[in-house]
mmCIF file of C-alpha atoms in Angstrom:
data_model
loop_
_atom_site.group_PDB
_atom_site.id
_atom_site.type_symbol
_atom_site.label_atom_id
_atom_site.label_comp_id
_atom_site.label_asym_id
_atom_site.label_seq_id
_atom_site.Cartn_x
_atom_site.Cartn_y
_atom_site.Cartn_z
ATOM 1 C CA MET G 23 65.999 195.308 174.944
ATOM 2 C CA PRO G 24 63.953 192.547 175.391
ATOM 3 C CA ARG G 25 63.758 189.652 172.461
ATOM 4 C CA ARG G 26 59.996 189.222 170.471
ATOM 5 C CA HIS G 27 58.879 186.152 169.376
ATOM 6 C CA ARG G 28 58.081 185.865 166.021
ATOM 7 C CA GLY G 29 54.036 186.171 165.718
ATOM 8 C CA CYS G 30 53.411 186.135 169.410
ATOM 9 C CA PRO G 31 51.653 189.536 170.943
ATOM 10 C CA GLU G 32 53.662 191.535 173.693
ATOM 11 C CA ARG G 33 51.287 190.390 177.021
ATOM 12 C CA ARG G 34 50.662 194.084 178.442
ATOM 13 C CA ALA G 35 51.089 194.826 182.036
ATOM 14 C CA GLY G 36 48.281 193.816 183.982
ATOM 15 C CA GLY G 37 47.009 192.465 180.954
ATOM 16 C CA PRO G 38 45.340 189.033 179.963
ATOM 17 C CA PRO G 39 47.961 186.189 178.406
ATOM 18 C CA PRO G 40 47.991 185.516 175.115
ATOM 19 C CA GLU G 41 45.907 182.860 173.617
ATOM 20 C CA ARG G 42 47.608 180.464 171.852
ATOM 21 C CA GLY G 43 47.910 180.296 168.102
ATOM 22 C CA ALA G 44 47.950 178.275 164.996
ATOM 23 C CA ALA G 45 51.663 178.605 165.403
ATOM 24 C CA ASP G 46 52.300 177.157 168.975
ATOM 25 C CA ASP G 47 49.359 173.888 168.157
ATOM 26 C CA ASP G 48 51.760 173.441 164.719
ATOM 27 C CA GLY G 49 55.435 173.493 166.166
ATOM 28 C CA GLY G 50 53.784 170.892 169.287
ATOM 29 C CA ASP G 51 53.011 168.970 166.722
ATOM 30 C CA ARG G 52 56.196 168.667 164.757
ATOM 31 C CA GLY G 53 58.004 168.500 168.112
ATOM 32 C CA GLY G 54 56.165 165.679 168.870
ATOM 33 C CA ARG G 55 56.709 163.614 165.617
ATOM 34 C CA SER G 56 60.276 164.531 166.274
ATOM 35 C CA ARG G 57 60.473 163.056 169.394
ATOM 36 C CA SER G 58 58.465 159.499 168.047
ATOM 37 C CA ARG G 59 60.998 159.491 165.199
ATOM 38 C CA VAL G 60 64.148 158.541 167.210
ATOM 39 C CA PRO G 61 63.558 155.927 168.793
ATOM 40 C CA LEU G 62 62.886 154.494 164.966
ATOM 41 C CA ILE G 63 65.793 156.006 163.751
ATOM 42 C CA ALA G 64 68.033 154.367 166.591
ATOM 43 C CA GLY G 65 66.684 151.193 166.279
ATOM 44 C CA VAL G 66 67.471 151.625 162.190
ATOM 45 C CA GLY G 67 71.032 152.170 162.841
ATOM 46 C CA ILE G 68 71.879 149.226 165.628
ATOM 47 C CA GLY G 69 70.374 146.892 163.334
ATOM 48 C CA ILE G 70 72.593 148.311 160.207
ATOM 49 C CA VAL G 71 75.590 147.889 162.904
ATOM 50 C CA VAL G 72 74.430 144.155 164.076
ATOM 51 C CA LEU G 73 74.609 143.274 160.171
ATOM 52 C CA GLY G 74 77.769 144.711 159.609
ATOM 53 C CA ILE G 75 79.402 143.507 162.391
ATOM 54 C CA GLY G 76 78.025 140.556 161.163
ATOM 55 C CA ALA G 77 79.241 140.507 158.243
ATOM 56 C CA GLY G 78 82.628 141.642 159.261
ATOM 57 C CA ALA G 79 82.703 138.243 161.316
ATOM 58 C CA MET G 80 81.517 136.019 158.630
ATOM 59 C CA LEU G 81 84.692 137.896 156.204
ATOM 60 C CA SER G 82 87.047 137.608 158.710
ATOM 61 C CA GLY G 83 86.122 133.724 159.330
ATOM 62 C CA GLY G 84 86.339 133.225 156.111
ATOM 63 C CA GLY G 85 89.441 134.640 155.353
ATOM 64 C CA GLY G 86 90.890 133.277 158.206
ATOM 65 C CA SER G 87 90.636 129.850 157.289
ATOM 66 C CA ASP G 88 91.187 130.466 154.009
ATOM 67 C CA SER G 89 94.818 131.652 154.904
ATOM 68 C CA GLY G 90 95.173 128.982 156.936
ATOM 69 C CA LYS G 91 94.368 126.269 154.600
ATOM 70 C CA ASN G 92 97.363 128.147 152.440
ATOM 71 C CA GLY G 93 99.616 128.245 155.316
ATOM 72 C CA SER G 94 99.435 124.948 156.289
ATOM 73 C CA SER G 95 100.054 123.939 152.634
ATOM 74 C CA LYS G 96 102.951 125.901 152.219
ATOM 75 C CA ASN G 97 104.285 124.330 155.338
ATOM 76 C CA VAL G 98 103.899 121.055 154.248
ATOM 77 C CA SER G 99 105.208 121.930 150.440
ATOM 78 C CA ALA G 100 107.772 123.485 152.670
ATOM 79 C CA THR G 101 108.827 120.502 154.866
ATOM 80 C CA ALA G 102 108.667 118.059 151.628
ATOM 81 C CA GLN G 103 111.004 120.390 149.944
ATOM 82 C CA ALA G 104 113.035 120.108 152.688
ATOM 83 C CA THR G 105 113.141 116.526 153.435
ATOM 84 C CA ASP G 106 113.454 115.941 149.295
ATOM 85 C CA GLY G 107 117.088 118.430 149.581
ATOM 86 C CA SER G 108 118.098 116.471 152.239
ATOM 87 C CA SER G 109 117.474 113.239 150.367
ATOM 88 C CA SER G 110 119.163 114.145 147.277
ATOM 89 C CA GLY G 111 121.839 116.400 148.552
ATOM 90 C CA ALA G 112 123.941 113.124 150.000
ATOM 91 C CA ASP G 113 127.423 112.983 148.815
ATOM 92 C CA PRO G 114 127.451 109.100 147.036
ATOM 93 C CA ALA G 115 131.117 109.483 147.246
ATOM 94 C CA LYS G 116 131.313 110.244 151.159
ATOM 95 C CA ALA G 117 129.045 106.395 151.595
ATOM 96 C CA GLN G 118 131.839 105.130 149.375
ATOM 97 C CA ALA G 119 134.600 105.810 151.709
ATOM 98 C CA VAL G 120 132.335 104.766 154.614
ATOM 99 C CA ALA G 121 132.136 101.528 153.398
ATOM 100 C CA LEU G 122 135.975 101.397 152.021
ATOM 101 C CA ASP G 123 136.296 102.285 155.447
ATOM 102 C CA LYS G 124 134.959 99.418 157.015
ATOM 103 C CA LEU G 125 136.657 96.742 154.341
ATOM 104 C CA LEU G 126 140.439 98.529 155.288
ATOM 105 C CA ALA G 127 139.356 97.781 159.003
ATOM 106 C CA ASP G 128 140.071 94.188 158.073
ATOM 107 C CA SER G 129 143.064 94.694 156.213
ATOM 108 C CA ASN G 130 145.061 94.123 158.793
ATOM 109 C CA ASN G 131 144.038 91.731 161.315
ATOM 110 C CA SER G 132 146.259 88.976 160.161
ATOM 111 C CA ARG G 133 149.433 91.416 160.509
ATOM 112 C CA ASP G 134 150.209 89.744 164.155
ATOM 113 C CA SER G 135 149.643 86.066 163.208
ATOM 114 C CA VAL G 136 152.069 86.457 160.207
ATOM 115 C CA ILE G 137 154.607 88.473 162.433
ATOM 116 C CA ASN G 138 154.412 85.854 165.050
ATOM 117 C CA ALA G 139 154.682 83.098 162.541
ATOM 118 C CA VAL G 140 157.621 84.430 160.566
ATOM 119 C CA GLU G 141 159.151 84.471 163.404
ATOM 120 C CA ASN G 142 159.006 80.689 164.501
ATOM 121 C CA VAL G 143 160.358 79.504 161.063
ATOM 122 C CA LYS G 144 163.605 81.303 161.435
ATOM 123 C CA ALA G 145 163.813 80.095 165.394
ATOM 124 C CA CYS G 146 162.443 76.623 163.776
ATOM 125 C CA ASN G 147 159.749 76.546 166.569
ATOM 126 C CA ASN G 148 155.830 75.415 165.869
ATOM 127 C CA LEU G 149 156.653 74.882 162.121
ATOM 128 C CA ASP G 150 153.278 73.223 161.598
ATOM 129 C CA GLN G 151 151.737 76.243 163.146
ATOM 130 C CA ALA G 152 153.101 78.738 161.291
ATOM 131 C CA ALA G 153 152.678 77.296 157.728
ATOM 132 C CA SER G 154 148.730 77.328 158.351
ATOM 133 C CA ASP G 155 148.752 80.447 160.235
ATOM 134 C CA LEU G 156 150.684 81.849 156.834
ATOM 135 C CA ARG G 157 148.407 80.850 154.950
ATOM 136 C CA ASP G 158 145.896 81.968 156.467
ATOM 137 C CA ALA G 159 146.338 84.965 156.263
ATOM 138 C CA ALA G 160 146.905 84.118 152.443
ATOM 139 C CA LYS G 161 143.744 83.527 151.809
ATOM 140 C CA GLN G 162 142.498 86.292 154.180
ATOM 141 C CA ARG G 163 144.328 88.512 151.742
ATOM 142 C CA SER G 164 142.743 87.164 149.095
ATOM 143 C CA GLU G 165 139.308 87.388 150.221
ATOM 144 C CA LEU G 166 139.910 91.570 150.713
ATOM 145 C CA VAL G 167 141.127 91.837 147.443
ATOM 146 C CA THR G 168 137.838 90.236 146.441
ATOM 147 C CA ARG G 169 135.926 92.303 148.590
ATOM 148 C CA LEU G 170 137.597 95.659 147.492
ATOM 149 C CA GLY G 171 136.487 94.010 143.605
ATOM 150 C CA GLY G 172 132.714 94.890 144.592
ATOM 151 C CA LEU G 173 132.642 98.137 146.261
ATOM 152 C CA SER G 174 131.903 100.947 144.395
ATOM 153 C CA VAL G 175 134.758 103.683 144.722
ATOM 154 C CA ASP G 176 134.024 105.607 141.818
ATOM 155 C CA LYS G 177 133.040 108.480 143.236
ATOM 156 C CA LEU G 178 136.462 108.788 145.578
ATOM 157 C CA PRO G 179 139.360 111.350 144.110
ATOM 158 C CA ASN G 180 142.173 109.561 142.948
ATOM 159 C CA ASN G 181 140.002 106.146 142.814
ATOM 160 C CA ALA G 182 142.146 104.029 140.207
ATOM 161 C CA GLN G 183 145.025 104.699 142.153
ATOM 162 C CA LEU G 184 143.649 103.747 144.912
ATOM 163 C CA THR G 185 142.287 100.413 144.150
ATOM 164 C CA ALA G 186 145.394 100.105 141.859
ATOM 165 C CA ALA G 187 147.970 100.575 144.819
ATOM 166 C CA LEU G 188 145.109 98.285 147.685
ATOM 167 C CA ASN G 189 145.217 95.319 145.188
ATOM 168 C CA SER G 190 148.812 95.120 144.568
ATOM 169 C CA ALA G 191 149.665 95.443 148.676
ATOM 170 C CA TRP G 192 147.470 92.608 148.948
ATOM 171 C CA GLN G 193 148.580 90.500 146.454
ATOM 172 C CA ALA G 194 152.114 91.546 146.932
ATOM 173 C CA SER G 195 150.944 90.066 150.702
ATOM 174 C CA ALA G 196 149.596 86.904 150.101
ATOM 175 C CA SER G 197 152.314 86.140 147.905
ATOM 176 C CA ALA G 198 154.851 86.695 150.850
ATOM 177 C CA ASP G 199 152.394 84.785 153.007
ATOM 178 C CA ASN G 200 152.428 81.092 151.005
ATOM 179 C CA HIS G 201 156.045 81.594 150.173
ATOM 180 C CA TYR G 202 156.697 82.037 154.178
ATOM 181 C CA ALA G 203 154.442 79.039 154.437
ATOM 182 C CA ALA G 204 156.047 76.559 151.994
ATOM 183 C CA TRP G 205 159.413 77.825 153.736
ATOM 184 C CA ALA G 206 158.367 76.524 156.951
ATOM 185 C CA ASP G 207 157.773 73.472 155.241
ATOM 186 C CA GLN G 208 161.223 73.391 153.518
ATOM 187 C CA VAL G 209 162.679 74.564 157.531
ATOM 188 C CA LYS G 210 160.731 70.926 158.775
ATOM 189 C CA ASP G 211 163.813 68.611 156.315
ATOM 190 C CA LYS G 212 166.800 67.485 158.415
ATOM 191 C CA LYS G 213 169.287 70.421 156.852
ATOM 192 C CA GLY G 214 166.099 72.962 157.210
ATOM 193 C CA CYS G 215 167.556 74.392 160.136
ATOM 194 C CA LYS G 216 170.343 74.697 161.904
ATOM 195 C CA LYS G 217 171.267 75.426 166.008
ATOM 196 C CA GLY G 218 168.361 77.000 166.197
ATOM 197 C CA HIS G 219 167.824 79.284 162.894
ATOM 198 C CA ALA G 220 166.270 78.032 159.876
ATOM 199 C CA ARG G 221 168.077 78.331 156.853
ATOM 200 C CA PRO G 222 166.838 80.714 154.047
ATOM 201 C CA THR G 223 165.891 78.992 150.859
ATOM 202 C CA GLY G 224 164.540 80.232 147.485
ATOM 203 C CA GLN G 225 160.627 80.880 149.118
ATOM 204 C CA THR G 226 162.864 83.171 151.495
ATOM 205 C CA ALA G 227 164.075 85.045 148.632
ATOM 206 C CA ALA G 228 160.343 85.360 147.059
ATOM 207 C CA ALA G 229 158.703 86.175 150.086
ATOM 208 C CA ASN G 230 161.137 88.968 150.887
ATOM 209 C CA GLN G 231 160.932 90.308 147.690
ATOM 210 C CA ALA G 232 157.229 90.089 147.924
ATOM 211 C CA SER G 233 156.844 91.207 151.475
ATOM 212 C CA GLY G 234 158.896 94.276 149.840
ATOM 213 C CA THR G 235 156.275 94.867 146.812
ATOM 214 C CA ALA G 236 153.269 95.049 149.523
ATOM 215 C CA SER G 237 154.772 97.786 152.146
ATOM 216 C CA ALA G 238 155.483 100.241 148.822
ATOM 217 C CA GLN G 239 152.010 99.623 147.780
ATOM 218 C CA LYS G 240 150.539 100.272 150.899
ATOM 219 C CA ALA G 241 152.345 103.547 151.630
ATOM 220 C CA LYS G 242 151.087 105.143 148.514
ATOM 221 C CA ALA G 243 147.586 103.700 149.244
ATOM 222 C CA ALA G 244 147.706 105.364 152.865
ATOM 223 C CA ARG G 245 148.485 108.115 151.401
ATOM 224 C CA LEU G 246 145.600 108.223 149.073
ATOM 225 C CA TRP G 247 143.513 106.991 151.442
ATOM 226 C CA ASN G 248 144.526 109.297 154.553
ATOM 227 C CA SER G 249 143.457 112.267 152.107
ATOM 228 C CA ILE G 250 140.029 110.905 151.192
ATOM 229 C CA ALA G 251 139.653 110.459 155.379
ATOM 230 C CA SER G 252 140.480 113.599 156.471
ATOM 231 C CA THR G 253 137.949 115.170 153.749
ATOM 232 C CA TYR G 254 134.951 112.942 155.237
ATOM 233 C CA GLY G 255 136.026 112.784 158.957
ATOM 234 C CA LEU G 256 137.132 108.435 158.464
ATOM 235 C CA THR G 257 140.027 106.756 159.789
ATOM 236 C CA ARG G 258 143.270 107.677 158.576
ATOM 237 C CA ARG G 259 146.014 104.205 158.789
ATOM 238 C CA THR G 260 149.284 103.837 158.229
ATOM 239 C CA THR G 261 151.286 101.772 156.056
ATOM 240 C CA THR G 262 151.757 98.720 158.677
ATOM 241 C CA GLN G 263 147.830 98.977 159.258
ATOM 242 C CA LEU G 264 146.543 98.022 155.589
#
């Protein structure tokens, strides 16, 4: 069945078309007003979207700036803490061990000259030079004792035993050198040398005794020092190197 529009009379066959009524006029007006509202509504919607995008960009930009500032502040703070931690975390014992290592490096400087001088005294050769070299060596050993007293070693393990052993060793070595120098002076006398060999005297005995004490104390000091040297990666030393 054909649909009929309400309010519209059916057109009869062969008859004139129905006249347009008020309902059609009203519908046309409503359609026109609806069409005129479409651009207006679209423009309002676009404006809202633009405002929304602008506000979002402002909020986003502000947040990014704040977060960047906070991030940089955190980075600076973290760097400062790391720096403070590294400086505060420095091992004071290692610094003392390094300073003592430098002193011990000088303790063996006069060993060769002492050995050569004593051999010359035994063979009655270059006695004046031998006596001078021995006294210079004694002076150098005494200076080691003075320099050791100026070092801070309180953070090192067994520091009291180590310093006592070093002091005793160097003082005994200085005493031995002076006694050997005095022996060289004695050998210069007419009866001090017989057939190319120096006669032993009381100075010789005293020098040998002091030398033995020095060797024993150096052995003790070497054991104590080598334990410290192994801990901090420093130079290990033998008895004769002290």
